[in-house]
Structures are given as C-alpha cells and as structure tokens.
Amino acid sequence: AQKITQTQPGMFVQEKEAVTLDCTYDTSDPSYGLFWYKQPSSGEMIFLIYQGSYDQQNATEGRYSLNFQKARKSANLVISASQLGDSAMYFCAMREGLGGSQGNLIFGKGTKLSVKP
Amino acid sequence: DTAVSQTPKYLVTQMGNDKSIKCEQNLGHDTMYWYKQDSKKFLKIMFSYNNKELIINETVPNRFSPKSPDKAHLNLHINSLELGDSAVYFCASSQDKLTGAGGYTFGSGTRLTVV
C-alpha cells in the first residue's frame, strides 16, 4: 500500500487564485512529519513547509499553508494568490519516527501545477 | 553559503563504466541520504547513513555503494553502469531528530545519463 498518495497528477490554476494540492498519508507511527517540496523545471528540490504530527496548529509559510487533518490523515497544501513562478511539480513527503538514520522521506508521485496568466 | 552541494550536476557515461557522485554538507547534520528520481519523477530512498549506521534500501543493486570519508561527505559510487541507471540522483542531509522546518535539505541533483 502506498504511504503517500497524491491523487492529482496535474492541475491548472488561474494566476492570483488559490489552489489546493491533495495529499493523504498512511502510517501507524504516532510520531511523524509531513513535508511539501517544490521542484521547478530546473530540477532542484525546494522545501516549502513542514507539519509535525504533534503540532496543534496548521503550518503556514508565506503564501503556503498546510491543511492538516490528522484524523483523516490528510495534509493538503494550499497556495494562495498563485503566481506564474509557482508552476512546478509539487511533492508531498512523510518522515516516520523521530529521525536518525531511518528518517527517510517517503514521497508521493507528485502533482504538476500549471499557473495560467 | 550553508548547503548540500553535489557534483557533478550532469554526468554522461558509457555502459559498463564506474562513476562517482560527490556530496558534501556544511549544515552540521548527522544523517545523509541518497535518493533516486526516475524518468516518471518518482523519488525513492537508496541509502541513509550516519556515523553509526548505514541503511540500504533492499531494492538497490549492490553495484551502488555509498562511501563516507567523514560526517560531512557521502559519495555515491556506481560500478558497471547500466542503461537503467539513468536518472537524477539527489543527496540530502538532516539533523538526527525530527526538527521540522528546514531540517531536511536536498542538494541540487546530478543528472546521470548512461549511453
């Protein structure tokens, strides 16, 4: 079974509108962290936002916010006021446990976001 | 600049050759990783390593071997390269505990093409 599921292979959004990228996860570990990364066409992996499993509030970083619904095991990324530069692949990832050498990231298959002018 | 740096950025080589990709981090992180991104953009862990333990993903062929001369470096050595090894390889590092934002950093990737 997949541990990270991103059900939207591709999405379009109009410039200046908000968009939600879906991510659901599966783990039995009570301690975990959820990440979102952006990968533009240039190829680098850019960290966007992080949510810990014990965090009480949803994470926010500028125009990015994470809609964390623990009971539903979902961690959707919300991008407000989309910009043309937001066009990229977006990956949701999970790290189980408290780190150490077993703290690998498990990635979803990604969502390709295209922002239309 | 503090970062995870990997070289080369591009590597084109013939089947059967042996090659290495270097990775260095100056973040003081305890653990380093190698990930492989295939042609469908799927990212998968290959190795994770700190100065105590190496964990190998069992799906990784033994032609791939990580080599760590010190805590700040984790190089990837590949023997007898095959066409299917063509991919983008990312190095990453993290602190030993789950510290959240910014605690997990990727290098810029190495695009390996085997011809």
Short mmCIF file of C-alpha atoms in Angstrom, two decimals:
data_model
loop_
_atom_site.label_atom_id
_atom_site.label_comp_id
_atom_site.label_asym_id
_atom_site.label_seq_id
_atom_site.Cartn_x
_atom_site.Cartn_y
_atom_site.Cartn_z
CA ALA A 1 0.00 0.00 0.00
CA GLN A 2 1.18 3.49 -0.78
CA LYS A 3 2.19 5.53 2.22
CA ILE A 4 1.81 8.87 0.48
CA THR A 5 -0.93 9.41 -2.07
CA GLN A 6 -1.24 12.42 -4.33
CA THR A 7 -4.32 11.86 -6.45
CA GLN A 8 -3.86 14.81 -8.81
CA PRO A 9 -1.23 14.14 -11.48
CA GLY A 10 -1.79 17.60 -12.91
CA MET A 11 -3.65 20.76 -12.02
CA PHE A 12 -4.30 24.14 -13.56
CA VAL A 13 -4.96 27.36 -11.68
CA GLN A 14 -5.53 30.90 -12.80
CA GLU A 15 -2.94 33.44 -11.74
CA LYS A 16 -3.82 35.17 -8.44
CA GLU A 17 -6.26 32.44 -7.42
CA ALA A 18 -5.75 29.93 -4.61
CA VAL A 19 -5.14 26.24 -5.25
CA THR A 20 -5.18 23.15 -3.05
CA LEU A 21 -2.93 20.19 -3.73
CA ASP A 22 -4.10 16.98 -2.09
CA CYS A 23 -2.03 14.59 -0.05
CA THR A 24 -3.08 11.67 2.11
CA TYR A 25 -0.74 9.51 4.13
CA ASP A 26 -0.71 6.18 5.88
CA THR A 27 1.29 5.41 8.99
CA SER A 28 0.84 3.68 12.32
CA ASP A 29 3.69 5.61 13.91
CA PRO A 30 2.40 8.32 16.28
CA SER A 31 5.46 10.46 15.54
CA TYR A 32 5.88 11.64 12.01
CA GLY A 33 6.47 14.72 9.93
CA LEU A 34 4.94 15.84 6.70
CA PHE A 35 6.77 17.89 4.10
CA TRP A 36 5.97 19.63 0.87
CA TYR A 37 8.62 20.26 -1.76
CA LYS A 38 8.52 22.20 -5.00
CA GLN A 39 10.52 21.03 -7.98
CA PRO A 40 10.64 23.57 -10.81
CA SER A 41 11.77 22.66 -14.31
CA SER A 42 15.35 23.46 -13.28
CA GLY A 43 15.22 20.33 -11.14
CA GLU A 44 16.16 21.36 -7.61
CA MET A 45 14.06 20.31 -4.62
CA ILE A 46 12.85 23.36 -2.75
CA PHE A 47 11.48 22.90 0.77
CA LEU A 48 8.14 24.68 1.24
CA ILE A 49 6.50 23.71 4.51
CA TYR A 50 6.56 21.20 7.33
CA GLN A 51 3.94 19.83 9.73
CA GLY A 52 4.78 17.68 12.72
CA SER A 53 2.30 15.09 13.91
CA TYR A 54 2.09 16.71 17.34
CA ASP A 55 1.73 20.25 16.07
CA GLN A 56 -1.57 21.70 17.20
CA GLN A 57 -1.83 24.36 14.57
CA ASN A 58 -1.66 24.17 10.81
CA ALA A 59 1.71 25.23 9.43
CA THR A 60 1.98 28.40 7.37
CA GLU A 61 4.91 29.84 5.42
CA GLY A 62 4.07 32.99 3.49
CA ARG A 63 1.65 32.06 0.70
CA TYR A 64 1.83 28.37 1.63
CA SER A 65 -0.31 26.75 4.27
CA LEU A 66 -0.83 23.14 5.17
CA ASN A 67 -4.34 21.95 5.91
CA PHE A 68 -3.55 19.19 8.39
CA GLN A 69 -6.45 16.88 9.22
CA LYS A 70 -4.92 14.22 11.41
CA ALA A 71 -7.99 12.02 11.80
CA ARG A 72 -8.41 11.88 8.05
CA LYS A 73 -4.65 11.51 7.52
CA SER A 74 -4.55 14.32 5.04
CA ALA A 75 -2.03 17.12 4.62
CA ASN A 76 -3.14 19.28 1.74
CA LEU A 77 -1.02 22.17 0.53
CA VAL A 78 -2.80 25.45 -0.09
CA ILE A 79 -1.10 28.06 -2.23
CA SER A 80 -2.76 31.46 -2.07
CA ALA A 81 -2.54 34.12 -4.77
CA SER A 82 -0.87 31.86 -7.34
CA GLN A 83 1.98 33.29 -9.36
CA LEU A 84 3.39 32.18 -12.70
CA GLY A 85 6.55 31.12 -10.89
CA ASP A 86 4.52 28.59 -8.90
CA SER A 87 4.30 26.37 -11.99
CA ALA A 88 6.24 23.26 -10.97
CA MET A 89 5.98 19.72 -9.64
CA TYR A 90 4.92 19.52 -6.02
CA PHE A 91 5.77 16.58 -3.83
CA CYS A 92 4.26 15.58 -0.53
CA ALA A 93 6.53 13.50 1.69
CA MET A 94 6.46 11.86 5.10
CA ARG A 95 9.14 11.02 7.60
CA GLU A 96 8.22 8.43 10.22
CA GLY A 97 9.62 8.35 13.73
CA LEU A 98 11.93 10.88 15.30
CA GLY A 99 14.70 10.76 12.76
CA GLY A 100 18.04 9.08 12.95
CA SER A 101 19.35 7.08 10.07
CA GLN A 102 15.93 5.59 9.49
CA GLY A 103 14.39 9.00 8.95
CA ASN A 104 13.98 8.60 5.21
CA LEU A 105 11.43 10.65 3.36
CA ILE A 106 8.69 8.70 1.61
CA PHE A 107 7.44 10.64 -1.38
CA GLY A 108 4.18 10.79 -3.24
CA LYS A 109 4.17 10.70 -7.03
CA GLY A 110 3.77 14.43 -7.28
CA THR A 111 1.34 16.92 -8.75
CA LYS A 112 2.28 19.07 -11.70
CA LEU A 113 0.84 22.55 -11.17
CA SER A 114 0.45 24.91 -14.08
CA VAL A 115 -0.45 28.54 -13.43
CA LYS A 116 -2.26 30.26 -16.28
CA PRO A 117 -1.85 34.01 -16.90
CA ASP B 1 26.71 29.50 1.86
CA THR B 2 25.36 26.73 4.04
CA ALA B 3 24.04 23.99 1.85
CA VAL B 4 24.17 20.49 0.48
CA SER B 5 26.35 20.51 -2.61
CA GLN B 6 26.78 17.67 -5.05
CA THR B 7 28.97 17.30 -8.10
CA PRO B 8 28.82 16.90 -10.98
CA LYS B 9 25.50 18.37 -11.99
CA TYR B 10 25.48 16.39 -15.22
CA LEU B 11 27.21 13.11 -15.96
CA VAL B 12 27.13 11.30 -19.30
CA THR B 13 28.94 7.99 -19.46
CA GLN B 14 29.03 4.72 -21.31
CA MET B 15 27.60 1.42 -20.16
CA GLY B 16 29.99 -0.61 -18.11
CA ASN B 17 31.89 2.36 -16.69
CA ASP B 18 32.37 3.09 -13.00
CA LYS B 19 31.50 6.57 -11.77
CA SER B 20 31.17 8.53 -8.55
CA ILE B 21 28.96 11.40 -7.47
CA LYS B 22 30.20 13.54 -4.61
CA CYS B 23 28.10 15.13 -1.88
CA GLU B 24 29.09 17.50 0.89
CA GLN B 25 27.03 19.28 3.53
CA ASN B 26 28.15 22.09 5.80
CA LEU B 27 24.99 22.20 7.88
CA GLY B 28 26.35 20.10 10.71
CA HIS B 29 23.69 17.47 10.08
CA ASP B 30 24.06 13.97 11.46
CA THR B 31 22.49 11.96 8.68
CA MET B 32 22.95 11.95 4.93
CA TYR B 33 20.94 10.27 2.20
CA TRP B 34 20.90 9.38 -1.45
CA TYR B 35 17.66 9.42 -3.40
CA LYS B 36 16.97 8.40 -6.97
CA GLN B 37 14.40 10.18 -9.14
CA ASP B 38 13.34 8.11 -12.13
CA SER B 39 12.03 9.22 -15.50
CA LYS B 40 8.50 9.44 -14.09
CA LYS B 41 9.74 11.85 -11.40
CA PHE B 42 9.25 9.32 -8.62
CA LEU B 43 11.71 9.84 -5.76
CA LYS B 44 12.89 6.88 -3.75
CA ILE B 45 15.41 6.43 -0.97
CA MET B 46 18.56 4.50 -1.80
CA PHE B 47 20.68 4.87 1.33
CA SER B 48 20.66 6.64 4.63
CA TYR B 49 23.83 6.96 6.68
CA ASN B 50 25.16 8.48 9.82
CA ASN B 51 28.40 7.79 11.59
CA LYS B 52 26.83 4.85 13.29
CA GLU B 53 24.68 3.11 10.79
CA LEU B 54 24.19 2.51 7.09
CA ILE B 55 20.76 1.50 5.95
CA ILE B 56 20.41 0.25 2.42
CA ASN B 57 17.14 0.04 0.55
CA GLU B 58 16.95 -3.63 -0.40
CA THR B 59 15.91 -2.77 -3.94
CA VAL B 60 19.22 -1.03 -4.65
CA PRO B 61 21.64 -3.18 -6.68
CA ASN B 62 24.96 -3.88 -4.98
CA ARG B 63 26.68 -2.05 -7.85
CA PHE B 64 25.77 1.08 -5.90
CA SER B 65 27.79 1.82 -2.80
CA PRO B 66 27.90 4.86 -0.53
CA LYS B 67 31.26 5.98 0.77
CA SER B 68 31.58 8.40 3.65
CA PRO B 69 35.08 9.70 4.41
CA ASP B 70 33.67 11.87 7.20
CA LYS B 71 30.43 13.16 8.66
CA ALA B 72 30.10 15.94 6.10
CA HIS B 73 30.51 13.79 3.00
CA LEU B 74 28.58 10.93 1.47
CA ASN B 75 29.70 9.97 -2.01
CA LEU B 76 27.87 7.56 -4.28
CA HIS B 77 29.93 5.09 -6.26
CA ILE B 78 28.38 3.11 -9.08
CA ASN B 79 30.07 0.13 -10.73
CA SER B 80 29.32 -1.32 -14.15
CA LEU B 81 26.77 1.30 -15.13
CA GLU B 82 23.66 0.13 -16.95
CA LEU B 83 21.18 2.00 -19.14
CA GLY B 84 18.55 1.71 -16.38
CA ASP B 85 20.75 3.67 -14.01
CA SER B 86 19.96 6.82 -15.97
CA ALA B 87 18.14 9.09 -13.52
CA VAL B 88 18.56 12.14 -11.33
CA TYR B 89 20.33 11.40 -8.06
CA PHE B 90 19.79 13.66 -5.08
CA CYS B 91 21.86 13.88 -1.98
CA ALA B 92 20.19 15.14 1.20
CA SER B 93 21.00 15.67 4.84
CA SER B 94 19.05 16.07 8.06
CA GLN B 95 19.50 16.51 11.74
CA ASP B 96 19.17 13.38 13.78
CA LYS B 97 15.94 14.37 15.39
CA LEU B 98 12.81 15.45 13.66
CA THR B 99 13.20 19.18 13.95
CA GLY B 100 10.76 20.33 11.40
CA ALA B 101 11.07 23.16 9.01
CA GLY B 102 14.39 23.34 7.27
CA GLY B 103 15.74 20.26 8.94
CA TYR B 104 15.85 18.23 5.76
CA THR B 105 17.85 19.71 2.89
CA PHE B 106 18.46 18.47 -0.64
CA GLY B 107 21.33 19.03 -3.00
CA SER B 108 20.64 20.29 -6.49
CA GLY B 109 20.76 16.84 -8.08
CA THR B 110 23.01 15.02 -10.54
CA ARG B 111 21.51 14.00 -13.85
CA LEU B 112 23.19 10.74 -14.86
CA THR B 113 22.80 9.57 -18.44
CA VAL B 114 24.16 6.18 -19.41
CA VAL B 115 24.61 5.64 -23.14
#
